[in-house]
XYZ file of C-alpha atoms in Angstrom:
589
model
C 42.723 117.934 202.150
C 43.862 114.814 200.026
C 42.520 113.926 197.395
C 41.029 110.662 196.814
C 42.780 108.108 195.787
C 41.009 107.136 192.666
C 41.493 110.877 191.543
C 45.308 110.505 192.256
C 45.031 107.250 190.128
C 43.092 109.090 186.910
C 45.020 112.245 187.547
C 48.594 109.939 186.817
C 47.038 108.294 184.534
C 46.304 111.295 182.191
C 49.957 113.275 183.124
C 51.562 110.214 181.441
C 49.238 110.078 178.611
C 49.718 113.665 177.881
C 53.621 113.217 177.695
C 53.404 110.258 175.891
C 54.096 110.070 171.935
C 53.734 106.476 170.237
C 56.208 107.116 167.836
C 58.831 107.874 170.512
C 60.212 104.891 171.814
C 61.999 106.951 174.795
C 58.773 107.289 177.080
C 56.903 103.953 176.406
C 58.624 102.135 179.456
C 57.442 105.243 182.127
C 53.588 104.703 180.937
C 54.081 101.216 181.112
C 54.879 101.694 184.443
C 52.177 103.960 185.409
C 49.869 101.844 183.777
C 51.058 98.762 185.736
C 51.141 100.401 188.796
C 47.540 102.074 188.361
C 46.228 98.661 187.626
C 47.490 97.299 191.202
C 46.089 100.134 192.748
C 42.915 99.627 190.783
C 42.233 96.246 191.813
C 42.517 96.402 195.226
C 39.087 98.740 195.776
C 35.966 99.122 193.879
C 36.193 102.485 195.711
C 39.442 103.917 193.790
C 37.413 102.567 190.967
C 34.510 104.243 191.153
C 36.292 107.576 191.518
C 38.900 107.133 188.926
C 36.431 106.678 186.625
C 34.910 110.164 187.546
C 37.415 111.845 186.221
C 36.245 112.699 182.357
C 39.758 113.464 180.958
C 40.522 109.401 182.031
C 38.329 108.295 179.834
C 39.732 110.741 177.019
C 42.759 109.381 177.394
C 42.245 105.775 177.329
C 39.853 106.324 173.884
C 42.874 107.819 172.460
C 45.134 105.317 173.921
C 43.533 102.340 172.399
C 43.184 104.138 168.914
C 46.713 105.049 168.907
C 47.758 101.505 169.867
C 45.617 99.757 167.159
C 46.825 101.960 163.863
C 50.393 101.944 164.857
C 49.973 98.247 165.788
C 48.485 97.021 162.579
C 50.462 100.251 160.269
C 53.984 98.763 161.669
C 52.957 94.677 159.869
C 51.541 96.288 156.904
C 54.560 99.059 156.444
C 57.146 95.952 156.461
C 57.877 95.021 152.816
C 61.297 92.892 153.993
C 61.182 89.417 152.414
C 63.302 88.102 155.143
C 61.230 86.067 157.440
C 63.251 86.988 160.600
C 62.972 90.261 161.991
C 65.982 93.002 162.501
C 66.521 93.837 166.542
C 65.181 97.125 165.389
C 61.946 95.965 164.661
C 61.892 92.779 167.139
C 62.383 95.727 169.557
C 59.180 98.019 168.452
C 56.840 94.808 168.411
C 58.303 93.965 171.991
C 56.899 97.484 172.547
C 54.049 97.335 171.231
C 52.991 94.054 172.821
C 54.105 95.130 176.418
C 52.260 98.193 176.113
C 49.128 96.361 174.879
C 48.760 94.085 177.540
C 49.249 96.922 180.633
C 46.875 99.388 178.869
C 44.473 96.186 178.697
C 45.211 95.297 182.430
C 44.391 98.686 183.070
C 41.406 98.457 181.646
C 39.965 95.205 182.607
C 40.922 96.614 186.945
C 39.624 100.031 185.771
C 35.721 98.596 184.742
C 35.566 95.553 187.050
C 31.735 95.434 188.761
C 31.474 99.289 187.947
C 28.675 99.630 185.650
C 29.384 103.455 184.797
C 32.887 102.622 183.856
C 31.961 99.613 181.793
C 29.879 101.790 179.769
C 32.113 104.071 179.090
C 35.271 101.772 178.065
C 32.935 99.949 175.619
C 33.579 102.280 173.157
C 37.413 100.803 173.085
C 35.407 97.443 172.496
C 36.211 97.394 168.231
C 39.957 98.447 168.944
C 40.325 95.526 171.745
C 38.936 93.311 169.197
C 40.873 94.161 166.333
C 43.825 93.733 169.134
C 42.476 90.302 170.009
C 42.300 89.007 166.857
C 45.847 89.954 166.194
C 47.606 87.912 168.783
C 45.050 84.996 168.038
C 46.944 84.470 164.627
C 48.503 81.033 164.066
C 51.994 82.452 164.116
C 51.255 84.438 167.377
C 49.761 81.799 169.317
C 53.195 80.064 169.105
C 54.678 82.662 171.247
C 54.095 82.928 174.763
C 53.938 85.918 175.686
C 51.771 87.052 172.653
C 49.422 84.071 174.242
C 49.777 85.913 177.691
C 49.211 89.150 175.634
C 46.094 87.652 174.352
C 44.853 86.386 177.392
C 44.801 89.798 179.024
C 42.587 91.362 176.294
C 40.141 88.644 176.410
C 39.907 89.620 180.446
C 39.938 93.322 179.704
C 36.726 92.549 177.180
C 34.910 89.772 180.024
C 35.246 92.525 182.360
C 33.779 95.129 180.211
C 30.676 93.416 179.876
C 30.348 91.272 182.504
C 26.788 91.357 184.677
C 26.123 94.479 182.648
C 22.833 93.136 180.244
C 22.905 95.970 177.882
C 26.419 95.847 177.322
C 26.432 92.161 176.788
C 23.605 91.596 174.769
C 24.994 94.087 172.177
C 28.261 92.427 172.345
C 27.347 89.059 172.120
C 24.848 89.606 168.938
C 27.545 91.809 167.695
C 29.963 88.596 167.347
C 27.255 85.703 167.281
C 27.168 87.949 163.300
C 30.495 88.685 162.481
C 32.085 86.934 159.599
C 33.610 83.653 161.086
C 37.247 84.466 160.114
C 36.227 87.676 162.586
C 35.675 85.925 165.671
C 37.808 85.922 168.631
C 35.650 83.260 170.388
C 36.485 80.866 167.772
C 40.306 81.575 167.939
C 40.490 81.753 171.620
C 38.807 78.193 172.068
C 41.174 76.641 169.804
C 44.270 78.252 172.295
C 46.802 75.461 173.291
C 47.330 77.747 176.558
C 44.809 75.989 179.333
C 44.807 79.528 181.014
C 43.400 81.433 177.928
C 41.132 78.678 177.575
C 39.608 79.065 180.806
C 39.478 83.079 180.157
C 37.357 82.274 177.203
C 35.180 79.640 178.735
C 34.415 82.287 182.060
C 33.640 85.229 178.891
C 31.417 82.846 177.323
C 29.244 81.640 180.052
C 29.155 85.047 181.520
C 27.853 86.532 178.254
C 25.075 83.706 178.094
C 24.250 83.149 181.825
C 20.429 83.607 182.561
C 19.757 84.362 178.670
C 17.817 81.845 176.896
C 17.868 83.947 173.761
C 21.759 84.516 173.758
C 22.092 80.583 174.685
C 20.377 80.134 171.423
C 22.470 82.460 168.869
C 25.006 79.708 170.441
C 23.144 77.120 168.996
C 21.121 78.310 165.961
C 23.885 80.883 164.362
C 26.777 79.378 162.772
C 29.260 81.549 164.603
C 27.693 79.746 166.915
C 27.888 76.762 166.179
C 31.787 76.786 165.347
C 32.096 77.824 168.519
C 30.341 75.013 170.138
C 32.429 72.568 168.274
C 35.482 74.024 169.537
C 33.836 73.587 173.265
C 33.216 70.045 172.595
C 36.474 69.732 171.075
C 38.155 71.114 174.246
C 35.890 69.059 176.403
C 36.975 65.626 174.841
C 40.867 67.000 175.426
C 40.308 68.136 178.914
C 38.451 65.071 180.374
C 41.172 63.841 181.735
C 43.685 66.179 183.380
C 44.637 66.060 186.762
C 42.019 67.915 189.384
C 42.867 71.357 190.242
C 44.628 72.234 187.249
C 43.244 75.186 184.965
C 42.484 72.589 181.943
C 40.006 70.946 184.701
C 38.959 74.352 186.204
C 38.077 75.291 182.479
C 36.406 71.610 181.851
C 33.932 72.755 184.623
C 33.338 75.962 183.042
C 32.635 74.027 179.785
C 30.182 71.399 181.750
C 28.332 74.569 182.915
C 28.049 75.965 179.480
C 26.725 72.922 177.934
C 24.544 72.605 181.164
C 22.702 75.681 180.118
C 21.784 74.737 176.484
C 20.967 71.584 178.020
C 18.572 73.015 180.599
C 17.268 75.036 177.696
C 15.554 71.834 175.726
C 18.292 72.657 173.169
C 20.192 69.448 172.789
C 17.936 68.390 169.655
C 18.758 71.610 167.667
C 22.291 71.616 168.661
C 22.511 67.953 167.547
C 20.826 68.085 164.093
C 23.579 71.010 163.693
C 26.287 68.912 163.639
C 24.794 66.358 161.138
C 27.149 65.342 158.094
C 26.011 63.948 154.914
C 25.989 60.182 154.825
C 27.273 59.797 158.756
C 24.610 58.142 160.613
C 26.498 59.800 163.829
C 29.580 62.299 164.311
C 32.118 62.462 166.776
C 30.700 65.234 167.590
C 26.983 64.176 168.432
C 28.831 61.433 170.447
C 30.494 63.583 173.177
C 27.246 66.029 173.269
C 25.102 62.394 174.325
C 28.144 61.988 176.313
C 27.741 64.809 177.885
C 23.873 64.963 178.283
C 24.357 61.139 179.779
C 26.365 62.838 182.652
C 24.277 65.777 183.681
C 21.192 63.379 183.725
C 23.036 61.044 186.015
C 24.507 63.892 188.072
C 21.032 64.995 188.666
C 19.804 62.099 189.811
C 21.716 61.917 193.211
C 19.207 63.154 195.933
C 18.535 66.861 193.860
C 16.485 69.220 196.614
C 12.904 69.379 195.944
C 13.389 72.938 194.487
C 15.135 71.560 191.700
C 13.025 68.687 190.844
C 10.092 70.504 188.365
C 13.295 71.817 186.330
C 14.650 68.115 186.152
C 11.629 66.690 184.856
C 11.059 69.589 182.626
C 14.719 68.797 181.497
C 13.686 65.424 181.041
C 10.585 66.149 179.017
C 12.435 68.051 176.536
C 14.665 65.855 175.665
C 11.999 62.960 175.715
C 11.378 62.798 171.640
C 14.917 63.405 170.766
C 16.050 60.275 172.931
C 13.361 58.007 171.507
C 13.853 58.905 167.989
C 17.898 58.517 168.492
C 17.090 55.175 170.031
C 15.018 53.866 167.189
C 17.309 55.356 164.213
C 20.493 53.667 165.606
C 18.782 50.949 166.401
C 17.718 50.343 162.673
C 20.784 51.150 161.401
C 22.829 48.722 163.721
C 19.939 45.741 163.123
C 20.377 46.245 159.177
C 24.440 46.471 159.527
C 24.433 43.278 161.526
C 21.974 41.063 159.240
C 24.009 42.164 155.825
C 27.375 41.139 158.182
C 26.171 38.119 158.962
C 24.328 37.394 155.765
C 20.686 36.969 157.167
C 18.137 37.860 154.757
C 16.675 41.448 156.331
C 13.343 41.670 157.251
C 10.900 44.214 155.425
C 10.569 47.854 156.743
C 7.866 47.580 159.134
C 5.128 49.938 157.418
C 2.470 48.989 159.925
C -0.956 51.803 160.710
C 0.720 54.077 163.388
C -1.476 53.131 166.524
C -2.715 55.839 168.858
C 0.873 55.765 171.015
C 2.557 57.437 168.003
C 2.543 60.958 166.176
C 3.401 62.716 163.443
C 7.051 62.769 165.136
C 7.788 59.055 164.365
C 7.195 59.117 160.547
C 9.418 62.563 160.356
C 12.052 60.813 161.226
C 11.816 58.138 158.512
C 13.151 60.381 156.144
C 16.808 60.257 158.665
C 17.042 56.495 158.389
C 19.991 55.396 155.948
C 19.313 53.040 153.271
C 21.830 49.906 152.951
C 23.689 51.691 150.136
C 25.022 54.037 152.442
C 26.712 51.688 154.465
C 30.277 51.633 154.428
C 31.521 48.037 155.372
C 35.016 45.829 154.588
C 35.486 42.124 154.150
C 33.236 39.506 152.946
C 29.864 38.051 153.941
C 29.272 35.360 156.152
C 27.149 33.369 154.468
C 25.712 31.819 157.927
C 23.721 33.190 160.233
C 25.414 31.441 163.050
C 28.913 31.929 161.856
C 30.979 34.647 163.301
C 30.714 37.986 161.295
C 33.447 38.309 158.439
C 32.139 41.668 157.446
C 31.771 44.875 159.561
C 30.136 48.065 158.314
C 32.764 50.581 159.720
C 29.929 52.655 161.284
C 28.801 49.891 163.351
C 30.869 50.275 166.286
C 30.241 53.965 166.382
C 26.534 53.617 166.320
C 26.881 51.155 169.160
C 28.644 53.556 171.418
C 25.874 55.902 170.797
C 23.139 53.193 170.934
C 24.652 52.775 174.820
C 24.637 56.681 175.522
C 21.066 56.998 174.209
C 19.947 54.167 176.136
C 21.798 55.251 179.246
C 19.991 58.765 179.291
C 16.365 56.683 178.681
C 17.229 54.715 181.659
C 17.874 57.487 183.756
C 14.871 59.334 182.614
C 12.556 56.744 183.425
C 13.905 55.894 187.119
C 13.600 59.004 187.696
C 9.852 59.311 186.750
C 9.241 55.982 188.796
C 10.645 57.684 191.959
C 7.952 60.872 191.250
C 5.290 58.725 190.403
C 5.540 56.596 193.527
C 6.252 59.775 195.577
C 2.798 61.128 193.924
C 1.196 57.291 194.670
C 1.748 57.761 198.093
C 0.546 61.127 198.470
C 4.106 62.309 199.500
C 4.766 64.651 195.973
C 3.813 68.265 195.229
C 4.372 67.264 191.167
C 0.669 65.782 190.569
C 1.264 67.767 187.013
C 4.441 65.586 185.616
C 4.375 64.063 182.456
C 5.686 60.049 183.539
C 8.089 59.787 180.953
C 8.449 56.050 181.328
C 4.854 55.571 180.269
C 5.984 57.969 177.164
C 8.655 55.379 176.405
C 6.463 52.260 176.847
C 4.182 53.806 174.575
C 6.285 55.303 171.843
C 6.026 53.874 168.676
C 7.977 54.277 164.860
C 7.333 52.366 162.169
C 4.653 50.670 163.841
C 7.323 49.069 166.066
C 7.517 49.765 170.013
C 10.534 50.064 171.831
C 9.938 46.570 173.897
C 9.737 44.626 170.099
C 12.681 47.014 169.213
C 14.724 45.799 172.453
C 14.523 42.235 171.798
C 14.895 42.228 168.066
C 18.635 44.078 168.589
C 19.611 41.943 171.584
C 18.338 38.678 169.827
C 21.177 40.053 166.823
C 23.936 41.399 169.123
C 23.767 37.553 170.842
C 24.937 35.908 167.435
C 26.751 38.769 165.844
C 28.838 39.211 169.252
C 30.731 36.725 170.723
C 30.953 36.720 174.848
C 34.262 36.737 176.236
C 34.993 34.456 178.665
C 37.849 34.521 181.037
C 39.755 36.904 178.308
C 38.949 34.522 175.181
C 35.716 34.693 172.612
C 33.014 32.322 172.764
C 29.730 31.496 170.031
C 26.453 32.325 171.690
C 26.197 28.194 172.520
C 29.459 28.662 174.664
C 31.583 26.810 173.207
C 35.072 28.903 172.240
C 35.580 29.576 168.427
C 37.445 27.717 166.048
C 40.875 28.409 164.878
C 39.329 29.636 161.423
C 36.531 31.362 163.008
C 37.747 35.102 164.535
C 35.893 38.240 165.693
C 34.668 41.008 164.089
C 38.293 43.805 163.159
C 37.059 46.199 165.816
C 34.993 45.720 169.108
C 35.572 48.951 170.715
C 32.373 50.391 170.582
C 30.282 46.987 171.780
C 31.035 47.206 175.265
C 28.306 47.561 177.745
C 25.501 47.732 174.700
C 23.950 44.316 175.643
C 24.313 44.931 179.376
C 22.326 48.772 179.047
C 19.808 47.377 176.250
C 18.933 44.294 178.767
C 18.874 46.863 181.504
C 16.263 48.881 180.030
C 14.394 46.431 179.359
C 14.311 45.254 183.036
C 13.169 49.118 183.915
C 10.782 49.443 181.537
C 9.294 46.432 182.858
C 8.777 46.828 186.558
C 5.769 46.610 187.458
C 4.361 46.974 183.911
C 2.091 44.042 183.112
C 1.872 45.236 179.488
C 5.694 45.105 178.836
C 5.874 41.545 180.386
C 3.200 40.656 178.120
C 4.617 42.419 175.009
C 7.989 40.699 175.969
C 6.438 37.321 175.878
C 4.386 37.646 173.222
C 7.516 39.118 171.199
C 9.749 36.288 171.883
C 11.637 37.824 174.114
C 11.624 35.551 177.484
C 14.134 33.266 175.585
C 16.220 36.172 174.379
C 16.830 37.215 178.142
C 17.607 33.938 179.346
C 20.461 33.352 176.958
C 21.908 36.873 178.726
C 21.916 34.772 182.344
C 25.145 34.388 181.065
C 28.724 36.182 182.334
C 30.197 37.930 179.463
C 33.428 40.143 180.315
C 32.529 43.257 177.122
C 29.241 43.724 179.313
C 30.596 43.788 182.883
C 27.498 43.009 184.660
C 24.818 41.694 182.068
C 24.113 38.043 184.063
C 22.741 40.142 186.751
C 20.944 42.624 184.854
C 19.738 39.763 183.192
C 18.618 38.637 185.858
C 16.617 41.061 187.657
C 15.238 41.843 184.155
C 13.485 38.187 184.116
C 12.466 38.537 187.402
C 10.833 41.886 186.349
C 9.267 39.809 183.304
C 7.816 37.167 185.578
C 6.532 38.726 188.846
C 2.802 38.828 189.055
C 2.786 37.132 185.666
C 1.481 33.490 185.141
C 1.665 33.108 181.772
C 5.573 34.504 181.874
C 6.565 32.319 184.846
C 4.102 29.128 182.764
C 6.667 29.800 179.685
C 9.859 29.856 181.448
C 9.265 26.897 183.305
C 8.370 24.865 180.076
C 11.582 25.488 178.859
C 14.196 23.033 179.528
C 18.247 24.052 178.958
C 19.856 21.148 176.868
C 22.940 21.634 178.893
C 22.799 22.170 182.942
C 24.656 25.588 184.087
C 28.562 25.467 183.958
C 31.091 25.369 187.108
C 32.014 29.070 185.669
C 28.575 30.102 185.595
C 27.874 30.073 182.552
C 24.910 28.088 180.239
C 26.767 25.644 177.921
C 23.791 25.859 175.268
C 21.143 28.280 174.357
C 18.461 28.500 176.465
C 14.922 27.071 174.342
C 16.624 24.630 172.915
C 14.154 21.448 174.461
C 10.248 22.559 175.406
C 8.676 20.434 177.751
């Protein structure tokens, strides 16, 4: 009768190890071989695997195999005492060895344990070896070599594999590393890989060691192994965002997305933020992309989700409710403050007003995270106008901006999304009578005594004189008429676009059908400030009609709104261009 074929496999398998000697170069290309060959045959049936792993001299073998490899790997770097930097064929020939034999026996492997929980078991004892391995050909000066790259990328499969769907396995793994020394860590080294392929590899390990696991998803966050390794995914992320579709930089992109999807879905974007806070730096590059990235999964939810998935969204959405608000009203302080020193306007006071009922023990917190104006970095001199164009520019502005706009984005999206449930539950068509209406939570939220509705039209009232529209490619004052020669625009306007259009937006959402935002608008002074944004303005694609719809929000069902606007009289009639020549409030009737 003949025998199995997984037999035959483990049977070769062990004839070649028992003939094999490390030291002697003669017999290192036949187990190659075998090993190459076995791994073909290995990962073509789960069948063969099942019964080579049976066989209890196999795993014998391979122990020995991966021991052997390791000392004689790591004996023949620290046995060279040459001070020439370029190596002799003799020894260019035993690393070439060394390196092919390491990546078969690890292809081997990672056929030999695939979705076979017995054999998984049973090669994680080789797990310490394939590390030590790993971290080898993760050096700087192997990483420039290809095939030690390739080499690399093999043993990261061959320790995925081992682990992989197996929860015992994993979980020791994964706590294992999450507490290594940092200079120990594969995950780190393989995540800063210039090889898109390895990259991938590592992103696929990573996700499958923390899928389903809210506890390992939070050693990613909380540990500073961790941690390092999250700023390499969010390095990565910002690098791959725009390859071409299809490629493995965009296949590994995804596999990022869905990593960062799971700590979102977790409720730990506020701990992973505050983790990448730097002394002095009201926001880092790196908080940037993880809003970034939190913007886009909130809008990617948004499109028609099944009505499984909807309790999860709003639970999402609840979680990150007092981390939004509080990033809202911290940049939002900072950027008011950097724009009244840069334009020379006396600041106001700090608002130190008796919290009201809407707020909590939250909103003073956070006081302690607001920076004070000598930690403002700015170049240039102050305009000593108010209605001049800026001749200063704290250097932090811009980036606070582009924040400002993510923050707001993700608030926007929240509370649509809580005005679709809540007219769903209104008309008796929603099986979510229990959901917190997170729009009502913004409307309400208070710090510093300040709501978010004051907040709104205090920054847009200072981002209309400290940012001049551009019209038809060219800068204009806030009155419409274009600059003066000696007048110019702030160094850098990179990070203002879209922050009047998204700020004017939410406004106009949190608005709808509120009566107590219309009157809080009015009674704020902000009808005025959302008339002067009727105007076309080429940073904020879009902000006339937001604008727009925003007053019309303001003033339906509203007498003393629509009594206001129409007692004010424009000293100027609309341009040809569609534009208003002169600040709106200019003449009351």
């Amino acid at each position: 009768m003949e025998a199995p074929q997984g037999a035959v496999v483990a049977a070769k398998f062990s004839k070649a190890c028992s003939n094999f000697d490390i030291k002697d170069k003669a017999n290192f290309r036949s187990l190659i071989a075998i090993l190459e060959f076995s791994a073909q045959q290995l990962a073509h049936s789960e069948i063969v695997r099942i019964e080579a792993g049976q066989s209890p001299q196999l795993w014998s073998d391979l122990r020995k195999l991966w021991r052997d490899l390791t000392r004689t790997q790591f004996s023949f770097w620290e046995n060279d005492d040459s001070d020439d930097e370029d190596e002799t064929p003799e020894e260019d020939g035993q690393a070439n060895f060394l390196r092919a034999m390491c990546s078969s026996l690890a292809k081997f492997t990672r056929n030999l344990v695939a979705g076979v929980p017995g054999n998984q078991s049973r090669a994680f004892e080789n797990e310490p070896d394939i590390r030590r391995l790993l971290h080898f050909y993760t050096s700087w000066s192997a990483m420039e070599d290809s095939e030690s790259v390739a080499t690399a990328r093999v043993l990261t499969q061959a320790l995925s594999n081992t682990v992989t769907a197996n929860e015992v396995l994993v979980a020791n793994l994964w706590e294992k590393h999450m507490n290594l020394p940092e200079d120990q860590v594969v995950f780190i080294r393989l995540l800063g890989s210039p090889d898109s392929r390895t990259l991938l590899t590592t992103l696929i390990f990573i996700l499958n060691c923390i899928h389903g696991s809210r506890q390992r998803t939070q050693l990613l966050v909380k540990t500073k192994v961790g941690v390092r390794m999250c700023i390499g995914l969010l390095d990565n992320m910002v690098k791959l965002h725009e390859v071409e579709d299809g490629s493995e930089g965009a296949k590994a992109f995804d596999i990022g997305y869905a990593i960062i999807t799971q700590i979102i879905e977790g409720g730990m974007v506020p701990d992973l933020y505050r983790k990448f806070t730097i002394s002095n730096e009201i926001v880092t590059p790196h908080q940037t992309t993880l809003l970034k990235l939190v913007d886009s999964y909130l809008q990617s939810t948004q499109v028609d989700p099944p009505n499984s998935q909807i309790p999860d969204i709003l639970k999402t959405h609840m979680s990150l409710g007092s981390f939004l608000a509080k990033r809202f009203f911290t940049l939002s302080e900072y950027a008011q403050r950097a724009m009244h020193r840069s334009l020379g306007m006396v600041q106001p006071p700090k608002r130190r007003d008796i919290p009201s009922s809407g707020s909590s023990a939250e909103d003073t917190d956070y006081m302690t995270e607001r920076p004070s104006s000598d930690s403002a970095r700015s170049v240039g001199s102050s305009s000593s106008s108010p209605s001049g164009i800026p001749k200063e520019l704290d250097v932090m502005l811009p980036k606070v901006c582009e924040a400002l706009v993510l923050v707001t984005q993700c608030i926007i999206t929240i509370c649509l999304e809580a005005e679709e449930q809540q007219t769903r539950l209104d008309e008796g068509v929603s099986a979510f009578a229990d959901f917190t209406n997170m729009k009502g939570y913004y409307i309400q939220k208070k710090y510093d005594g300040q709501g978010i509705v004051e907040n709104l039209i205090d920054l847009l009232s200072l981002l209309d004189i400290f940012l001049p529209r551009i019209q038809f490619g060219k800068p204009v004052n806030s009155n419409g008429t274009p600059l003066s020669p000696t007048e110019s625009p702030p160094a850098d306007l990179s990070g203002f676009s879209y922050v009047k259009r998204d700020l004017i937006r939410l406004l106009g959402v949190l608005s709808h059908g509120v009566r107590s935002v219309q009157d809080r608008t009015r009674e704020a002074g902000g009808l005025p400030v959302v008339m002067n944004m009727c105007v076309i303005d080429e940073r904020n694609p879009y902000l006339r009609e937001h604008a727009i719809f925003t007053l019309h929000n303001l003033l339906k069902n509203n007498p003393e709104n629509q009594a206001f606007v129409d007692s004010v009289k424009p000293s100027q009639e609309w341009g040809k261009d569609g534009t208003l020549k002169t600040r709106v409030g200019a003449t009351l009737k």
